[in-house]
Coordinates of C-alpha atoms and ligand atoms in Angstrom, one line a residue:
M1173 CA -0.2 -0.1 -0.1
S1174 CA 1.4 3.7 -1.0
E1175 CA 2.0 6.3 1.5
L1176 CA -0.9 7.8 -0.6
E1177 CA -3.6 5.2 0.0
R1178 CA -2.8 4.9 4.0
Q1179 CA -3.2 8.4 4.6
I1180 CA -6.5 8.3 2.8
D1181 CA -7.5 5.0 4.3
E1182 CA -6.9 6.5 7.8
L1183 CA -8.7 9.5 7.0
A1184 CA -12.0 7.6 5.2
E1185 CA -11.8 5.7 8.6
I1186 CA -12.4 9.2 10.7
L1187 CA -14.7 10.3 8.0
R1188 CA -16.9 7.4 8.7
T1189 CA -17.6 7.8 12.5
G1190 CA -19.6 10.8 11.3
P1191 CA -17.9 13.9 12.5
R1192 CA -19.2 17.3 12.1
I1193 CA -17.2 18.4 8.9
A1194 CA -16.4 21.8 7.8
V1195 CA -14.6 22.6 4.4
L1196 CA -13.1 25.9 3.4
T1197 CA -11.7 26.5 -0.3
G1198 CA -10.2 28.8 -2.6
A1199 CA -9.5 29.5 -6.0
G1200 CA -7.5 26.3 -6.3
I1201 CA -10.9 24.0 -6.6
S1202 CA -11.5 25.6 -9.6
A1203 CA -8.5 25.4 -11.1
E1204 CA -9.1 22.1 -13.2
S1205 CA -12.3 23.9 -14.5
G1206 CA -10.2 26.3 -16.1
I1207 CA -10.6 29.0 -13.8
P1208 CA -7.4 31.3 -13.0
T1209 CA -6.4 31.1 -9.7
F1210 CA -5.2 34.4 -8.4
R1211 CA -1.7 33.7 -7.2
G1212 CA 1.1 31.3 -8.3
K1213 CA 1.8 30.0 -12.1
D1214 CA -0.9 31.1 -14.6
G1215 CA -2.0 33.6 -11.4
L1216 CA -4.4 36.3 -12.0
W1217 CA -2.4 38.3 -9.8
R1218 CA 0.5 37.9 -12.2
E1219 CA -0.6 39.5 -15.2
F1220 CA -2.9 42.4 -13.1
R1221 CA -2.0 44.4 -10.0
A1222 CA -4.3 43.3 -7.2
E1223 CA -4.6 47.6 -6.1
E1224 CA -5.5 48.4 -9.4
L1225 CA -8.4 45.6 -9.5
A1226 CA -10.0 44.5 -6.2
T1227 CA -10.2 47.9 -4.1
P1228 CA -13.0 50.2 -4.0
Q1229 CA -10.2 52.7 -4.3
A1230 CA -9.8 50.9 -8.0
F1231 CA -12.9 51.1 -8.9
F1232 CA -14.0 54.5 -8.5
G1233 CA -10.8 55.6 -9.5
N1234 CA -11.7 53.7 -12.9
P1235 CA -15.0 51.6 -13.1
G1236 CA -14.5 50.4 -16.8
L1237 CA -11.2 48.8 -16.2
V1238 CA -12.6 46.9 -13.2
W1239 CA -15.9 46.3 -15.0
Q1240 CA -13.8 44.9 -18.0
W1241 CA -11.9 42.0 -15.7
Y1242 CA -15.1 41.3 -14.1
D1243 CA -16.6 41.0 -17.1
W1244 CA -13.8 39.0 -18.8
R1245 CA -13.9 36.4 -16.1
R1246 CA -17.6 35.9 -15.7
G1247 CA -17.0 35.2 -19.5
I1248 CA -14.9 32.2 -18.5
I1249 CA -16.4 31.3 -15.8
G1250 CA -19.8 31.3 -17.4
A1251 CA -17.7 29.2 -19.9
K1252 CA -16.6 26.1 -17.4
E1253 CA -18.3 23.5 -15.4
P1254 CA -17.5 21.9 -12.2
H1255 CA -15.5 19.4 -12.0
A1256 CA -15.4 15.8 -9.9
G1257 CA -14.5 17.5 -6.5
H1258 CA -17.0 20.0 -6.3
Y1259 CA -19.2 17.1 -6.8
V1260 CA -17.9 15.4 -4.3
L1261 CA -17.9 18.5 -2.0
A1262 CA -22.3 18.5 -2.8
R1263 CA -22.8 14.9 -2.1
W1264 CA -20.7 15.6 1.3
E1265 CA -23.4 17.5 2.3
R1266 CA -26.4 15.3 1.8
H1267 CA -24.3 12.4 3.6
F1268 CA -22.8 13.9 6.3
P1269 CA -25.4 14.9 8.9
D1270 CA -23.4 18.3 9.9
F1271 CA -21.5 19.5 7.2
V1272 CA -20.9 23.3 6.3
L1273 CA -19.5 24.8 2.8
I1274 CA -17.4 27.7 3.1
T1275 CA -15.7 29.2 0.2
Q1276 CA -13.5 32.4 -0.6
N1277 CA -14.3 31.7 -4.6
V1278 CA -17.1 34.3 -6.1
D1279 CA -17.6 31.9 -9.2
G1280 CA -20.4 29.8 -7.8
F1281 CA -19.4 26.6 -9.1
H1282 CA -20.3 25.1 -5.9
R1283 CA -23.7 25.5 -6.2
R1284 CA -24.2 24.4 -9.6
A1285 CA -22.6 21.3 -8.5
G1286 CA -25.4 21.1 -6.1
S1287 CA -24.4 22.4 -3.0
R1288 CA -27.3 24.1 -1.0
N1289 CA -25.5 25.6 2.1
V1290 CA -22.4 28.1 0.7
L1291 CA -21.5 30.4 3.1
E1292 CA -19.8 32.7 0.2
L1293 CA -16.8 35.3 2.4
H1294 CA -16.5 36.8 -0.3
G1295 CA -19.6 37.4 -2.5
N1296 CA -20.6 36.2 -6.0
I1297 CA -19.6 37.4 -9.6
W1298 CA -23.0 36.7 -10.5
E1299 CA -24.8 39.2 -8.4
I1300 CA -24.5 42.7 -8.9
R1301 CA -24.9 46.0 -6.4
C1302 CA -26.5 49.2 -6.9
T1303 CA -23.7 51.5 -5.1
R1304 CA -26.2 54.0 -4.2
E1305 CA -29.1 52.2 -3.0
G1306 CA -27.0 48.9 -2.0
T1307 CA -29.9 46.7 -3.9
I1308 CA -27.9 43.5 -4.9
A1309 CA -29.6 41.4 -8.0
E1310 CA -28.6 38.1 -9.9
N1311 CA -27.1 38.9 -13.4
T1312 CA -26.0 36.8 -15.8
E1313 CA -25.8 39.3 -18.9
C1314 CA -22.3 38.6 -20.7
P1315 CA -20.5 40.7 -22.2
F1316 CA -22.3 43.5 -20.6
R1317 CA -24.0 45.6 -23.6
E1318 CA -22.6 48.8 -21.4
I1319 CA -19.6 49.0 -19.6
P1320 CA -19.6 50.3 -16.5
P1321 CA -23.1 49.4 -15.8
H1322 CA -25.5 51.4 -14.5
C1323 CA -28.5 51.2 -11.7
P1324 CA -31.9 50.8 -13.9
S1325 CA -33.7 52.5 -11.3
C1326 CA -31.3 55.2 -10.0
G1327 CA -28.8 55.8 -12.8
A1328 CA -25.9 55.3 -10.1
L1329 CA -22.8 52.9 -10.8
L1330 CA -23.4 49.1 -10.3
R1331 CA -20.4 46.9 -9.0
P1332 CA -19.8 43.3 -8.6
N1333 CA -21.6 42.2 -5.5
V1334 CA -17.7 40.9 -4.2
V1335 CA -15.4 42.3 -1.0
W1336 CA -12.6 43.8 -2.2
F1337 CA -9.6 44.4 0.0
G1338 CA -10.4 47.1 3.1
E1339 CA -14.0 45.9 2.8
S1340 CA -15.5 44.1 5.5
L1341 CA -16.8 40.6 4.9
P1342 CA -20.7 40.3 5.3
S1343 CA -21.3 39.6 9.3
E1344 CA -23.7 37.1 9.6
T1345 CA -22.0 34.9 7.1
L1346 CA -18.3 35.6 8.5
E1347 CA -20.5 34.6 11.9
E1348 CA -21.8 31.7 10.8
A1349 CA -18.4 30.3 8.9
T1350 CA -16.2 30.9 12.5
A1351 CA -18.9 29.3 14.5
A1352 CA -18.6 26.4 12.2
S1353 CA -14.6 26.6 12.1
A1354 CA -14.7 26.6 15.8
T1355 CA -16.6 23.7 16.7
C1356 CA -16.1 20.9 13.7
E1357 CA -14.1 17.9 14.2
V1358 CA -13.0 17.9 10.8
M1359 CA -12.1 20.9 8.6
F1360 CA -10.8 20.2 4.7
V1361 CA -8.8 23.3 3.8
I1362 CA -8.6 23.2 -0.4
G1363 CA -6.9 25.3 -3.2
T1364 CA -6.4 28.3 -1.2
S1365 CA -3.2 29.7 -0.3
A1366 CA -4.1 30.1 2.9
Y1367 CA -3.1 34.2 2.7
V1368 CA -5.7 36.4 2.5
Q1369 CA -7.5 37.3 6.2
P1370 CA -9.6 36.9 7.3
A1371 CA -10.4 33.6 5.9
A1372 CA -7.2 32.3 6.5
S1373 CA -7.5 31.9 9.8
L1374 CA -10.7 30.0 10.0
P1375 CA -8.4 26.7 9.8
V1376 CA -6.5 28.0 12.8
I1377 CA -9.5 28.5 15.2
A1378 CA -10.7 24.6 14.0
A1379 CA -6.8 23.7 14.8
E1380 CA -6.6 25.6 17.9
R1381 CA -10.1 23.6 18.8
G1382 CA -8.5 20.0 18.5
A1383 CA -10.2 19.5 15.1
K1384 CA -8.2 17.4 12.3
V1385 CA -6.7 19.8 9.6
V1386 CA -6.9 18.2 6.2
E1387 CA -5.2 20.3 3.2
I1388 CA -5.4 19.8 -0.2
N1389 CA -3.2 22.1 -2.3
P1390 CA -0.7 20.7 -4.8
E1391 CA 1.7 23.3 -3.6
P1392 CA 2.7 24.0 0.2
T1393 CA 1.3 26.6 2.5
P1394 CA 1.4 28.1 5.8
L1395 CA -0.9 25.5 6.8
S1396 CA 1.1 22.6 5.7
S1397 CA 3.7 21.9 8.2
T1398 CA 0.6 21.8 11.2
A1399 CA -2.3 19.9 9.1
D1400 CA -3.1 16.7 10.3
F1401 CA -2.8 15.7 6.4
S1402 CA -1.3 17.3 3.9
F1403 CA -2.4 15.7 0.2
Q1404 CA -0.2 17.5 -1.9
A1405 CA -2.3 17.4 -5.1
K1406 CA -5.0 18.6 -7.3
A1407 CA -8.2 18.6 -5.4
G1408 CA -10.5 17.0 -8.6
E1409 CA -8.0 13.9 -8.0
I1410 CA -8.0 13.4 -4.0
L1411 CA -11.5 14.2 -3.3
P1412 CA -13.0 11.5 -5.4
L1413 CA -10.5 8.8 -4.0
I1414 CA -11.2 10.2 -0.4
D1415 CA -15.2 9.9 -1.4
E1416 CA -14.8 6.4 -3.1
R1417 CA -13.0 4.7 -0.1
L1418 CA -15.7 6.0 2.3
L1419 CA -18.1 4.6 0.5
A1420 CA -16.0 1.4 -0.1
G1421 CA -16.6 0.9 4.0
R1422 CA -14.5 -0.5 6.0
T1423 CA -14.1 -4.2 4.8
G1424 CA -14.6 -3.2 1.2
T1425 CA -12.5 -2.8 -1.5
Ligands
BJW532 C1 -5.1 24.0 -6.2 C2 -4.7 23.3 -7.4 C3 -5.9 22.5 -7.2 C4 -4.3 25.5 -7.7 N1 -6.5 21.9 -6.6 N2 -5.2 22.9 -5.1 C5 -4.4 40.5 8.8 C6 -3.3 40.8 8.6 C7 -2.7 41.2 7.3 C8 -3.8 42.2 6.4 C9 -5.1 41.7 6.6 C10 -5.8 41.0 7.9 N3 -7.0 41.3 7.9 C11 -7.3 41.9 7.1 C12 -6.4 42.3 6.1 C13 -6.2 42.9 4.9 C14 -6.5 42.3 3.9 C15 -5.8 40.6 3.3 O1 -5.7 40.0 4.0 N4 -4.4 41.0 2.4 C16 -3.5 40.1 2.6 C17 -3.0 40.5 1.0 C18 -2.8 40.1 3.8 N5 -7.8 41.4 4.4 C19 -9.0 42.1 3.5 O2 -8.5 43.5 3.4 C20 -10.3 41.2 4.1 N6 -11.4 42.5 4.4 C21 -11.3 42.6 5.7 O3 -10.5 41.8 7.0 O4 -12.4 43.5 6.6 C22 -11.8 44.2 8.1 C23 -10.5 45.0 7.5 C24 -10.5 45.6 6.6 C25 -9.3 46.7 6.3 C26 -8.2 46.5 7.6 C27 -8.7 45.4 8.5 C28 -9.5 44.4 8.5 C29 -11.1 41.2 2.8 C30 -10.9 40.5 1.5 C31 -11.3 40.5 0.4 C32 -10.4 39.3 -0.6 N7 -11.2 39.5 -2.2 C33 -10.4 38.7 -3.1 C34 -11.2 39.5 -4.5 C35 -13.0 39.1 -4.4 C36 -13.4 39.4 -5.6 C37 -12.6 38.5 -6.5 O5 -12.9 37.5 -7.0 O6 -12.6 39.4 -7.7 O7 -10.9 37.3 -2.7 S1 -8.8 38.5 -3.4 C38 -8.6 37.1 -3.9 O8 -7.6 36.0 -2.9 C39 -9.9 36.6 -3.7 C40 -10.0 34.9 -3.2 O9 -11.1 34.7 -2.6 C41 -9.0 35.5 -2.1 C42 -8.1 34.3 -1.6 O10 -7.1 33.6 -2.5 P1 -7.4 32.3 -3.0 O11 -8.2 31.3 -3.2 O12 -6.4 31.3 -1.7 O13 -6.7 32.0 -4.5 P2 -4.8 31.5 -4.4 O14 -4.7 32.1 -5.8 O15 -4.2 32.5 -3.5 O16 -4.6 30.3 -4.3 C43 -5.1 29.3 -5.1 C44 -4.2 28.2 -4.3 O17 -4.7 27.5 -4.9 C45 -2.9 28.0 -4.4 O18 -2.2 27.5 -3.1 C46 -2.1 26.8 -5.4 O19 -1.7 26.2 -5.2 C47 -4.0 26.0 -5.4 N8 -4.0 25.2 -6.2 N9 -4.4 24.2 -8.5 C48 -5.9 22.1 -5.5 N10 -6.2 21.4 -8.8

């Protein structure tokens, strides 16, 4: 038996006891769907500077540029599909009695894969918000007819309903995510560089409260050395392997 198989067996054994589970995902879980990540090889920030695009100052300074970037990303996301890893997490939501999925992603892929209860910490790229009235609407127009788009009711600028640097995360969502992290027994951390706060603190909270931390990421992160299980591989490969093992049962093959 390889070391990978041994680790997966050990983890599946823990999962079969039906522990409380929290999952934190980042851009890496959608990488195998063809969505660029932010940092690292082929990351979005290599071509674009974050402070030029993902801050309120950037948006109000040059809304056309920022909207072009979001329009381009919406085009990519709209043309791609969730993969096996997203589907495994959707299945686990129905399988485990206490399962919370927390994502930093704005692409909506977890919902598209069938997850119902998703805590979206950084918002959703398919929602737009009026910068004057604060009203939020679902919007799938792609490409936009007019960039930057304006509110049909009051004429003010519309913005993507996402969280930029220096902005607060939706407070209720963050509270629920923090509570789930503090009370889970197993926390999966999948496809995040664990760099951006406050999301990066959630696995630390879980570990401090005694949860087993399971990281899935081809590259090492600040969490890797302290994680109980560190799978340095792709989410779309490892999640189905764990799921298969889980379904195979104690003595199954
Ligand atoms: C694979 C894979 C495969 C590849 N399988 N894996 C405390 C200390 C220091 C700073 C701060 C602090 N608290 C707050 C801050 C400031 C700031 C911050 O964190 N700055 C850092 C730069 C240090 N945080 C904020 O401003 C947050 N707001 C806040 O805290 O409000 C209160 C406050 C305000 C002001 C001051 C103090 C407090 C808001 C953060 C908002 C982040 N927004 C973005 C954009 C969202 C909209 C959009 O999408 O356009 O969110 S930035 C970007 O980073 C995006 C992501 O959700 C987020 C995290 O990135 P993620 O998901 O980790 O992606 P990557 O690319 O970094 O990593 C991908 C990983 O996948 C890699 O590791 C790969 O190896 C891996 N991978 N293929 C598995 N197949």
